[in-house]
Amino acid sequence: ARMKRARVHKQPCTVKELEVSVSELGLGYVSDETVLFRYCSGTCDAAVRNYDFSLQSIRGKKKIKKEKVRARPCCRPLSYDDDISFLDSKNHYHTIKEVSAKDCGCV
Amino acid sequence: MHLMLYFPCSHLFLALTTLPLFGSTYLSWSSQTDCVHANEQCTADPSCSSRYRTLRQCLGGRDRDVLLSSQECKTAQEVVRDSALHLCRCRRGMKKELQCLQVYWGIRAGLADADEFYEASPYEPAALRLSDIFRLTSISSGAEGVSSKQNACLDAAKFCNVNDICKKLRSAYISTCTSGGADRICTRRKCHKALRTFIERVPLELSYPLLFCPCRDKPCAERRRQTAVPDCSFMRPEIPNCLEIWSGCRQDSVCRSRLADFVTSCQSSPQSASGCVQDNYPACLTAYAWLIGFDVALNFLNSDPHSLAVGPWCTCNGSGDEEAMCERYLKTFTENTCLRNAIYAYGNGTNIVPTQNVPKSPRTTISTRTERRLLPDNQSDSNTQYEGNSDICSSLQDMKNANLTDLTICVSEAQLNTDFTPELRTKDDQSGVSHLRASILYIILVIIYSAAVFP
């Protein structure tokens, strides 16, 4: 079981999908309509570059102190899915953009 | 999936109940080609092509009626009547659909229907079976667990949302049709275009549930009413006169065709148990769906879950002395038993069309003995329906009159292809036709042989 869990953790950055209600998106819309929410998930170990090592090292030597820096690549959407339209509980239509990921990558 | 829409053997359903109005146009369907193809065939044939050109000149001229009564125009009409052009049809959403419909109506102009409201459909009838369009109903009530049983329209929206094409095209029309926001100023033309794209491209297992979802409560019925964004696509600040929007529609080949298809496919009959002249619910639902995105489209008129009140956005007020006629036509939409039953049956997921209602044609008179011998073994002899292959019938009849006593044969194509399963038919289409040819050839050989042996 542990082996399996470890393997899951090592899964590289990819698109995953989940069926959620529009209300669950937390954007303030109230609707029972179900939409497909695609998100990016996974590790970016393979995408670590010399940049990341160098940044870590330099930060470690306290050369960078007050700034917020990220010394690891991050699994994020490279582009977003088509717009999502739905009818809300008051029978008004809404269209929302860039809610769901289309492609993911380590950036 | 879409292929089945165009399943060419659908005339078998229609052949049963062809009404006098549309009469011969449904006969010998499989010999019909699409009008683009028929046009090419005619162009390739010098005599047909010159007559066709003449006919177009006759129809296009300023003094049409005078021209049409001339001998040359009459001859041209007759020649074209005998060509593939006369019986050609089009398929919904086909490549060059517009061109096809223009050819169709171009010829119709010369061979006009008696009543311009009840025009015959230029489309091949949709030959889906209810089981095909019910697929989603069974999905949503089956394994997929998550469905909200109370609101079928909500389920329909979900199934659309989780399908990329459906989600994209639904979103496209919704955002176009609501672009005015709270002001309700929308570009109706663009909204219509987006709606037509949705109907044309989305598989009907996904679009029909949105249009015809069965409802038990008001929120569901309101959602169903809202499907085509009626605020923009359907309603207008002023209610136009119906006769005006119908005649406006007839100016446009595609709209005219969709209207004619609705009138043909949803024609009601009190005698038929289904309420439809053609006993073909899917054809009527398809005709309804393909009207969406035109001014003549229908929509649910209220959010009463039980009323199933649908109608166009128009009134017969201001029709002048044509008001009675307008009202009569309007009932084709608002009091359409066929459409109502079709929507109801769709929601129920049951086919209430009884099969025993099928009238047998007097002309299919094959004695069982002969039939067994003549028909291929795998063809059942039930469900025999007449599908006028009048040329073969009459020529065989002639031969019979010329002293052939025993073999009374008039085999219709339907009898040779009694398997109505669309899937099979589409796959076996070619072999079915050659089978037919082989069978006819065989029959003729038998006749000739018996004529020689028993003179």
XYZ file of C-alpha atoms in Angstrom:
562
model
C 0.000 0.000 0.000
C 2.807 2.337 0.835
C 4.486 1.618 -2.484
C 1.290 2.458 -4.272
C 0.837 5.698 -2.382
C 4.410 6.662 -3.072
C 3.876 6.075 -6.748
C 0.748 8.207 -6.776
C 2.711 11.041 -5.208
C 5.301 10.811 -7.903
C 2.745 11.240 -10.671
C 3.957 13.957 -12.993
C 2.007 17.117 -13.660
C -1.158 16.382 -15.618
C -4.781 17.451 -16.120
C -7.335 15.877 -13.834
C -11.079 16.338 -13.876
C -13.900 16.404 -11.421
C -17.651 16.866 -11.746
C -18.715 19.690 -9.455
C -21.769 21.900 -9.100
C -21.503 25.515 -10.155
C -22.142 26.595 -6.543
C -19.127 24.583 -5.430
C -16.871 26.660 -7.667
C -17.141 29.383 -5.053
C -17.501 32.186 -7.566
C -20.712 33.455 -6.048
C -23.070 31.818 -8.510
C -25.911 29.690 -7.230
C -26.803 26.860 -9.560
C -27.241 23.112 -9.267
C -25.894 22.637 -12.739
C -22.983 20.233 -12.872
C -19.850 21.216 -14.745
C -16.609 19.484 -15.504
C -13.793 21.104 -13.567
C -10.330 20.326 -14.915
C -7.311 21.128 -12.796
C -3.550 20.587 -12.806
C -2.037 18.102 -10.453
C 1.264 16.278 -10.056
C 4.942 16.794 -9.382
C 7.398 18.755 -11.421
C 10.600 16.945 -10.389
C 11.618 16.294 -13.940
C 11.324 19.954 -14.781
C 13.840 21.238 -12.239
C 16.481 23.297 -14.025
C 19.833 24.773 -13.082
C 17.890 27.950 -12.409
C 16.081 26.264 -9.522
C 19.285 24.791 -8.016
C 21.062 28.115 -8.284
C 18.174 30.037 -6.791
C 17.988 27.600 -3.858
C 21.714 27.921 -3.279
C 21.726 31.693 -3.421
C 18.703 31.914 -1.138
C 20.453 29.483 1.241
C 23.401 31.856 1.423
C 20.946 34.585 2.520
C 21.683 36.667 -0.523
C 17.976 36.938 -1.192
C 16.060 37.703 1.994
C 12.920 39.799 1.778
C 11.660 38.822 -1.628
C 9.301 35.981 -2.279
C 10.983 33.597 -4.684
C 10.053 30.149 -5.875
C 12.957 27.785 -6.417
C 10.845 24.885 -7.786
C 8.787 24.553 -10.955
C 5.056 24.595 -10.430
C 2.271 22.534 -12.049
C -0.119 25.096 -13.500
C -2.532 25.490 -16.418
C -0.810 26.457 -19.649
C -4.188 27.285 -21.204
C -7.795 27.280 -20.106
C -10.832 25.366 -21.256
C -13.691 26.901 -23.240
C -16.143 29.141 -21.450
C -18.727 27.526 -19.228
C -22.344 28.672 -19.431
C -25.090 27.731 -17.051
C -28.529 28.702 -15.847
C -28.605 29.835 -12.229
C -31.286 29.193 -9.629
C -33.023 32.437 -10.591
C -33.177 31.366 -14.234
C -30.525 33.713 -15.496
C -27.803 32.538 -17.773
C -24.156 33.242 -16.997
C -20.961 32.563 -18.862
C -17.694 32.272 -17.003
C -14.226 32.281 -18.521
C -10.968 30.595 -17.567
C -12.460 28.417 -14.870
C -11.121 25.104 -15.977
C -7.682 24.031 -17.189
C -7.073 22.747 -20.670
C -3.343 21.943 -20.642
C -1.023 21.688 -17.695
C 2.695 22.102 -17.487
C 5.565 22.778 -15.136
C 6.414 26.452 -15.214
C -24.718 8.536 -34.802
C -25.648 11.267 -37.160
C -25.610 8.826 -40.025
C -28.774 7.309 -38.770
C -30.541 10.560 -39.276
C -30.101 10.066 -42.937
C -30.929 6.433 -42.985
C -32.272 6.095 -46.474
C -34.806 3.394 -45.865
C -36.987 5.591 -43.725
C -39.583 5.828 -46.400
C -40.687 2.442 -45.282
C -42.360 4.084 -42.317
C -43.875 6.716 -44.478
C -45.046 4.446 -47.186
C -47.621 3.063 -44.799
C -49.437 6.228 -44.281
C -48.574 8.523 -47.079
C -51.235 11.110 -47.179
C -52.749 12.214 -50.415
C -51.225 15.637 -49.882
C -47.682 14.443 -50.299
C -48.739 11.521 -52.415
C -46.304 10.289 -54.922
C -43.349 12.244 -53.618
C -42.552 9.534 -51.110
C -42.761 6.673 -53.520
C -39.715 4.738 -54.633
C -37.548 6.580 -52.208
C -34.350 4.651 -52.598
C -34.182 5.526 -56.267
C -33.921 9.130 -55.186
C -30.636 10.883 -55.093
C -29.865 14.129 -53.412
C -30.596 17.177 -55.515
C -26.966 18.215 -55.889
C -26.231 14.812 -57.359
C -29.389 14.785 -59.465
C -28.427 18.177 -60.788
C -25.038 16.848 -61.829
C -26.633 13.829 -63.465
C -28.938 16.062 -65.429
C -26.092 18.336 -66.453
C -24.194 15.338 -67.788
C -27.140 14.339 -69.953
C -27.445 16.746 -72.912
C -31.202 16.419 -73.376
C -32.010 16.726 -69.670
C -29.611 19.595 -69.228
C -31.036 21.662 -72.076
C -34.603 21.053 -70.902
C -33.639 21.909 -67.353
C -32.048 25.135 -68.549
C -35.220 25.919 -70.461
C -37.332 25.207 -67.404
C -35.253 27.529 -65.308
C -35.701 30.236 -67.895
C -39.445 29.602 -67.902
C -39.556 29.894 -64.129
C -37.192 32.795 -63.877
C -38.905 34.961 -66.468
C -40.969 37.975 -65.653
C -44.127 36.669 -67.264
C -43.848 33.319 -65.607
C -47.420 32.195 -66.025
C -47.488 33.065 -69.697
C -44.152 31.375 -70.267
C -45.170 28.265 -68.380
C -48.188 27.778 -70.587
C -45.991 27.711 -73.669
C -45.381 24.364 -75.295
C -41.634 24.576 -74.824
C -41.927 25.137 -71.106
C -44.471 22.364 -70.780
C -42.171 19.939 -72.535
C -39.298 21.025 -70.356
C -41.404 20.420 -67.266
C -42.292 16.943 -68.444
C -38.705 16.012 -69.137
C -37.569 17.266 -65.769
C -40.467 15.450 -64.134
C -39.100 12.206 -65.511
C -35.551 12.858 -64.393
C -33.949 12.156 -61.048
C -34.364 15.853 -60.294
C -38.065 15.529 -59.747
C -37.831 13.176 -56.779
C -34.547 14.365 -55.374
C -34.210 15.198 -51.683
C -31.679 16.745 -49.328
C -30.234 15.741 -45.988
C -30.161 17.995 -42.960
C -26.728 19.428 -42.436
C -25.357 17.833 -45.590
C -22.455 19.316 -47.454
C -23.878 21.886 -49.874
C -27.242 21.773 -48.105
C -28.114 25.242 -49.320
C -27.293 24.379 -52.924
C -29.322 21.192 -52.643
C -32.343 23.036 -51.258
C -32.080 25.682 -53.945
C -32.219 23.011 -56.628
C -35.179 21.402 -54.867
C -37.204 24.594 -54.608
C -36.105 25.656 -58.069
C -37.943 22.712 -59.540
C -40.834 23.034 -57.119
C -41.485 26.497 -58.423
C -42.635 24.880 -61.617
C -44.501 22.017 -60.028
C -46.072 24.001 -57.253
C -47.968 22.499 -54.375
C -51.606 23.409 -54.148
C -51.208 25.102 -50.789
C -48.030 26.982 -50.147
C -48.253 26.470 -46.399
C -48.406 22.705 -46.622
C -45.363 22.141 -48.750
C -43.714 18.747 -48.961
C -40.450 18.454 -47.069
C -37.287 18.517 -49.149
C -35.557 16.436 -46.506
C -35.208 12.737 -46.297
C -37.294 11.805 -43.307
C -35.347 11.230 -40.107
C -35.372 7.522 -39.561
C -34.236 7.224 -36.036
C -36.002 4.898 -33.804
C -37.100 5.947 -30.388
C -34.582 3.581 -28.868
C -31.829 5.602 -30.499
C -32.917 8.912 -29.085
C -33.774 7.401 -25.733
C -30.209 6.415 -25.119
C -29.621 9.257 -22.724
C -32.769 8.581 -20.769
C -31.433 5.138 -20.024
C -28.003 6.463 -19.145
C -29.374 8.964 -16.663
C -31.626 6.458 -14.960
C -28.974 3.796 -14.938
C -25.474 3.321 -13.675
C -24.450 6.943 -13.522
C -25.686 7.272 -9.938
C -25.141 11.017 -9.558
C -28.188 12.099 -11.517
C -30.804 14.199 -9.823
C -33.916 12.187 -10.467
C -36.252 15.107 -9.921
C -34.999 17.367 -12.641
C -34.396 15.744 -15.999
C -33.503 19.104 -17.527
C -30.746 19.573 -14.964
C -29.428 16.131 -15.842
C -29.527 17.057 -19.503
C -27.457 20.166 -18.784
C -24.980 18.060 -16.862
C -24.561 15.559 -19.671
C -24.001 18.425 -22.053
C -21.508 20.148 -19.746
C -19.317 17.091 -19.363
C -19.113 16.648 -23.139
C -16.616 18.992 -24.758
C -18.463 19.624 -28.026
C -21.830 20.059 -26.364
C -20.419 22.297 -23.630
C -18.584 24.451 -26.134
C -21.497 24.942 -28.507
C -24.020 25.410 -25.703
C -21.771 27.983 -24.149
C -21.329 29.622 -27.532
C -25.050 30.144 -28.079
C -25.778 31.064 -24.485
C -23.068 33.721 -24.402
C -24.123 35.032 -27.830
C -27.802 35.054 -26.961
C -27.242 36.767 -23.585
C -24.625 39.210 -24.802
C -26.852 42.172 -24.048
C -26.850 41.298 -20.367
C -29.500 42.881 -18.229
C -30.651 45.224 -20.998
C -31.850 42.236 -22.970
C -30.437 43.736 -26.096
C -29.031 40.867 -28.031
C -28.114 40.298 -31.614
C -30.941 38.022 -32.593
C -29.326 37.107 -35.874
C -26.095 35.964 -34.237
C -28.030 34.164 -31.536
C -29.986 32.256 -34.187
C -26.822 31.337 -36.008
C -25.225 29.996 -32.819
C -28.371 28.010 -32.006
C -28.426 26.454 -35.469
C -24.796 25.449 -35.092
C -25.648 23.829 -31.786
C -28.520 21.835 -33.304
C -26.502 20.861 -36.361
C -23.331 19.741 -34.624
C -24.256 18.363 -31.224
C -25.220 14.684 -31.175
C -28.915 14.440 -30.551
C -28.445 12.174 -27.531
C -27.190 15.342 -25.892
C -29.314 18.054 -27.502
C -32.752 16.377 -27.388
C -32.672 15.867 -23.625
C -32.142 19.621 -23.246
C -35.043 20.394 -25.567
C -37.536 17.734 -24.544
C -36.680 16.812 -20.964
C -39.731 15.548 -19.059
C -40.697 17.657 -16.075
C -42.722 17.176 -12.952
C -42.165 20.551 -11.357
C -41.899 24.193 -12.254
C -38.130 24.733 -11.900
C -37.567 21.900 -14.354
C -40.166 23.173 -16.806
C -38.768 26.684 -16.594
C -35.325 25.354 -17.331
C -36.754 23.527 -20.356
C -38.489 26.677 -21.543
C -35.208 28.545 -21.207
C -33.164 26.064 -23.229
C -32.949 28.082 -26.427
C -32.617 31.397 -24.528
C -36.112 32.496 -25.602
C -35.611 36.058 -24.329
C -33.343 36.597 -27.297
C -34.071 33.874 -29.842
C -37.849 33.620 -29.497
C -39.638 36.523 -27.898
C -39.659 40.031 -29.258
C -41.044 43.248 -27.832
C -43.833 43.147 -30.395
C -45.648 40.034 -31.467
C -45.467 39.797 -35.263
C -48.205 38.482 -37.509
C -47.829 34.778 -38.229
C -48.556 35.010 -41.945
C -45.804 37.589 -42.228
C -43.174 35.492 -40.501
C -44.176 32.408 -42.505
C -43.931 34.221 -45.790
C -40.672 35.796 -44.632
C -39.403 32.308 -43.923
C -40.317 31.109 -47.395
C -37.973 33.707 -48.880
C -35.085 31.729 -47.447
C -34.476 28.251 -48.890
C -33.277 26.777 -45.617
C -36.024 28.240 -43.442
C -38.653 27.284 -46.002
C -37.315 23.733 -45.986
C -37.304 23.428 -42.221
C -40.849 24.774 -42.049
C -42.023 22.370 -44.741
C -40.279 19.571 -42.888
C -42.118 20.416 -39.674
C -45.451 20.564 -41.439
C -44.724 17.215 -43.097
C -43.139 15.346 -40.214
C -45.385 16.524 -37.416
C -48.617 16.264 -39.348
C -51.292 15.145 -36.922
C -53.910 12.539 -37.476
C -56.775 11.735 -35.133
C -57.025 8.272 -36.686
C -53.500 7.251 -35.858
C -52.855 6.012 -32.327
C -49.605 7.918 -32.227
C -51.343 11.088 -33.332
C -48.855 11.383 -36.173
C -49.641 10.702 -39.790
C -46.271 9.085 -40.181
C -46.215 7.310 -36.812
C -42.680 8.553 -36.589
C -42.004 10.494 -33.396
C -38.279 10.971 -34.000
C -39.007 12.584 -37.366
C -41.327 15.088 -35.701
C -38.884 15.846 -32.877
C -36.119 16.333 -35.425
C -38.258 18.695 -37.469
C -39.003 20.693 -34.297
C -35.314 20.836 -33.352
C -34.177 21.945 -36.792
C -36.604 24.860 -36.756
C -34.696 26.350 -33.836
C -32.670 29.343 -34.914
C -35.337 30.658 -37.280
C -38.131 33.155 -36.696
C -40.690 30.402 -37.179
C -39.254 28.252 -34.389
C -41.443 26.962 -31.613
C -40.785 27.134 -27.915
C -42.466 26.095 -24.695
C -44.835 28.906 -23.863
C -44.924 28.565 -20.085
C -43.292 26.784 -17.201
C -46.245 24.601 -16.336
C -44.712 21.118 -16.159
C -47.878 19.402 -17.376
C -49.194 21.582 -20.152
C -46.616 20.954 -22.892
C -47.864 24.151 -24.495
C -45.642 25.026 -27.408
C -46.068 27.531 -30.179
C -44.397 30.122 -32.360
C -43.957 33.744 -31.314
C -46.622 35.271 -33.496
C -50.278 36.117 -33.618
C -53.031 36.051 -36.211
C -54.163 39.525 -35.255
C -53.957 41.854 -38.189
C -54.306 39.115 -40.782
C -57.262 40.890 -42.316
C -59.488 38.629 -44.384
C -56.954 35.836 -44.070
C -57.413 35.546 -40.342
C -59.346 32.286 -40.425
C -56.706 30.721 -42.618
C -53.982 32.029 -40.341
C -55.697 30.523 -37.296
C -56.000 27.203 -39.061
C -52.303 27.200 -39.891
C -51.364 28.331 -36.401
C -53.081 25.267 -34.971
C -50.550 23.176 -36.857
C -48.109 24.403 -34.240
C -50.127 25.142 -31.134
C -52.563 22.228 -31.204
C -50.266 19.644 -32.673
C -51.179 16.262 -31.223
C -48.331 14.565 -32.994
C -45.688 16.861 -31.549
C -47.236 16.757 -28.107
C -47.339 12.958 -28.116
C -43.804 12.811 -29.441
C -42.485 15.014 -26.634
C -44.518 13.065 -24.120
C -43.296 9.724 -25.444
C -39.739 10.966 -25.487
C -40.002 11.922 -21.838
C -41.566 8.606 -20.951
C -38.965 6.657 -22.815
C -41.669 4.489 -24.300
C -42.801 3.984 -27.810
C -46.564 4.081 -27.767
C -46.926 3.643 -31.484
C -48.826 0.418 -32.008
C -47.641 -1.718 -34.870
C -50.925 -3.456 -35.630
C -52.254 -0.169 -36.873
C -50.230 -0.552 -40.022
C -52.501 -0.870 -43.013
C -51.620 -3.458 -45.558
C -51.449 -2.329 -49.081
C -53.910 -3.888 -51.466
C -51.183 -4.156 -54.056
C -48.943 -6.444 -52.058
C -50.655 -9.595 -53.053
C -48.177 -12.370 -53.073
C -49.369 -15.819 -52.285
C -47.376 -17.365 -49.491
C -46.208 -20.149 -51.720
C -44.737 -17.864 -54.332
C -43.330 -15.555 -51.749
C -41.404 -18.272 -49.956
C -39.827 -19.224 -53.176
C -39.035 -15.741 -54.344
C -37.867 -14.064 -51.229
C -34.410 -14.697 -49.878
C -34.457 -17.020 -46.894
C -33.299 -14.491 -44.365
C -36.112 -12.091 -45.146
C -39.140 -12.359 -42.972
C -42.477 -12.007 -44.637
C -44.091 -10.067 -41.858
C -44.341 -6.307 -41.930
C -44.804 -6.259 -45.629
C -45.442 -2.775 -46.723
C -46.101 -1.336 -50.040
C -43.454 0.924 -51.278
C -44.520 1.799 -54.745
C -42.217 0.440 -57.305
C -44.861 1.162 -59.805
C -42.792 0.654 -62.919
C -41.938 -2.902 -62.088
C -45.405 -3.577 -60.833
C -47.168 -2.339 -63.900
C -44.802 -3.949 -66.328
C -45.191 -7.244 -64.558
C -48.903 -6.676 -64.526
C -48.804 -6.237 -68.280
C -46.890 -9.426 -68.702
C -49.390 -11.201 -66.551
C -52.266 -9.939 -68.587
C -50.503 -11.331 -71.585
C -51.528 -14.840 -70.597
C -49.478 -15.454 -67.511
C -51.972 -16.764 -65.048
C -50.397 -18.059 -61.915
C -47.601 -15.720 -61.056
C -49.138 -12.565 -59.728
C -46.136 -10.708 -58.654
C -45.691 -7.212 -57.698
C -42.846 -7.112 -55.302
C -42.148 -3.903 -53.602
C -38.744 -3.054 -52.361
C -39.998 -3.015 -48.830
C -40.798 -6.664 -48.998
C -37.333 -7.474 -50.080
C -35.824 -5.468 -47.303
C -38.062 -6.115 -44.396
C -35.382 -5.640 -41.835
C -36.029 -2.200 -40.482
C -33.054 -1.974 -38.223
C -31.346 1.227 -39.326
C -27.909 0.081 -38.238
C -28.108 -2.985 -40.383
C -29.653 -1.185 -43.244
C -26.988 1.497 -43.366
C -24.263 -1.078 -43.356
C -25.938 -3.358 -45.847
C -27.311 -0.674 -48.036
C -25.351 -1.594 -51.086
C -25.948 -5.290 -50.818
C -29.622 -4.580 -50.121
C -29.970 -2.786 -53.415
C -28.128 -5.405 -55.372
C -30.181 -8.004 -53.598
C -33.271 -6.274 -54.803
C -31.992 -6.148 -58.330
C -31.102 -9.813 -58.197
C -34.532 -10.662 -56.869
C -36.328 -8.695 -59.542
C -34.190 -10.244 -62.209
C -35.016 -13.632 -60.777
C -38.727 -12.903 -60.815
C -38.595 -11.774 -64.399
C -36.659 -14.864 -65.381
C -39.229 -17.045 -63.657
C -41.994 -15.311 -65.566
C -40.267 -15.616 -68.868
C -39.470 -19.202 -68.152
C -43.030 -20.086 -67.218
C -44.303 -18.236 -70.240
C -42.101 -20.363 -72.390
C -42.972 -23.633 -70.671
C -46.690 -23.060 -70.223
C -47.729 -20.987 -73.174
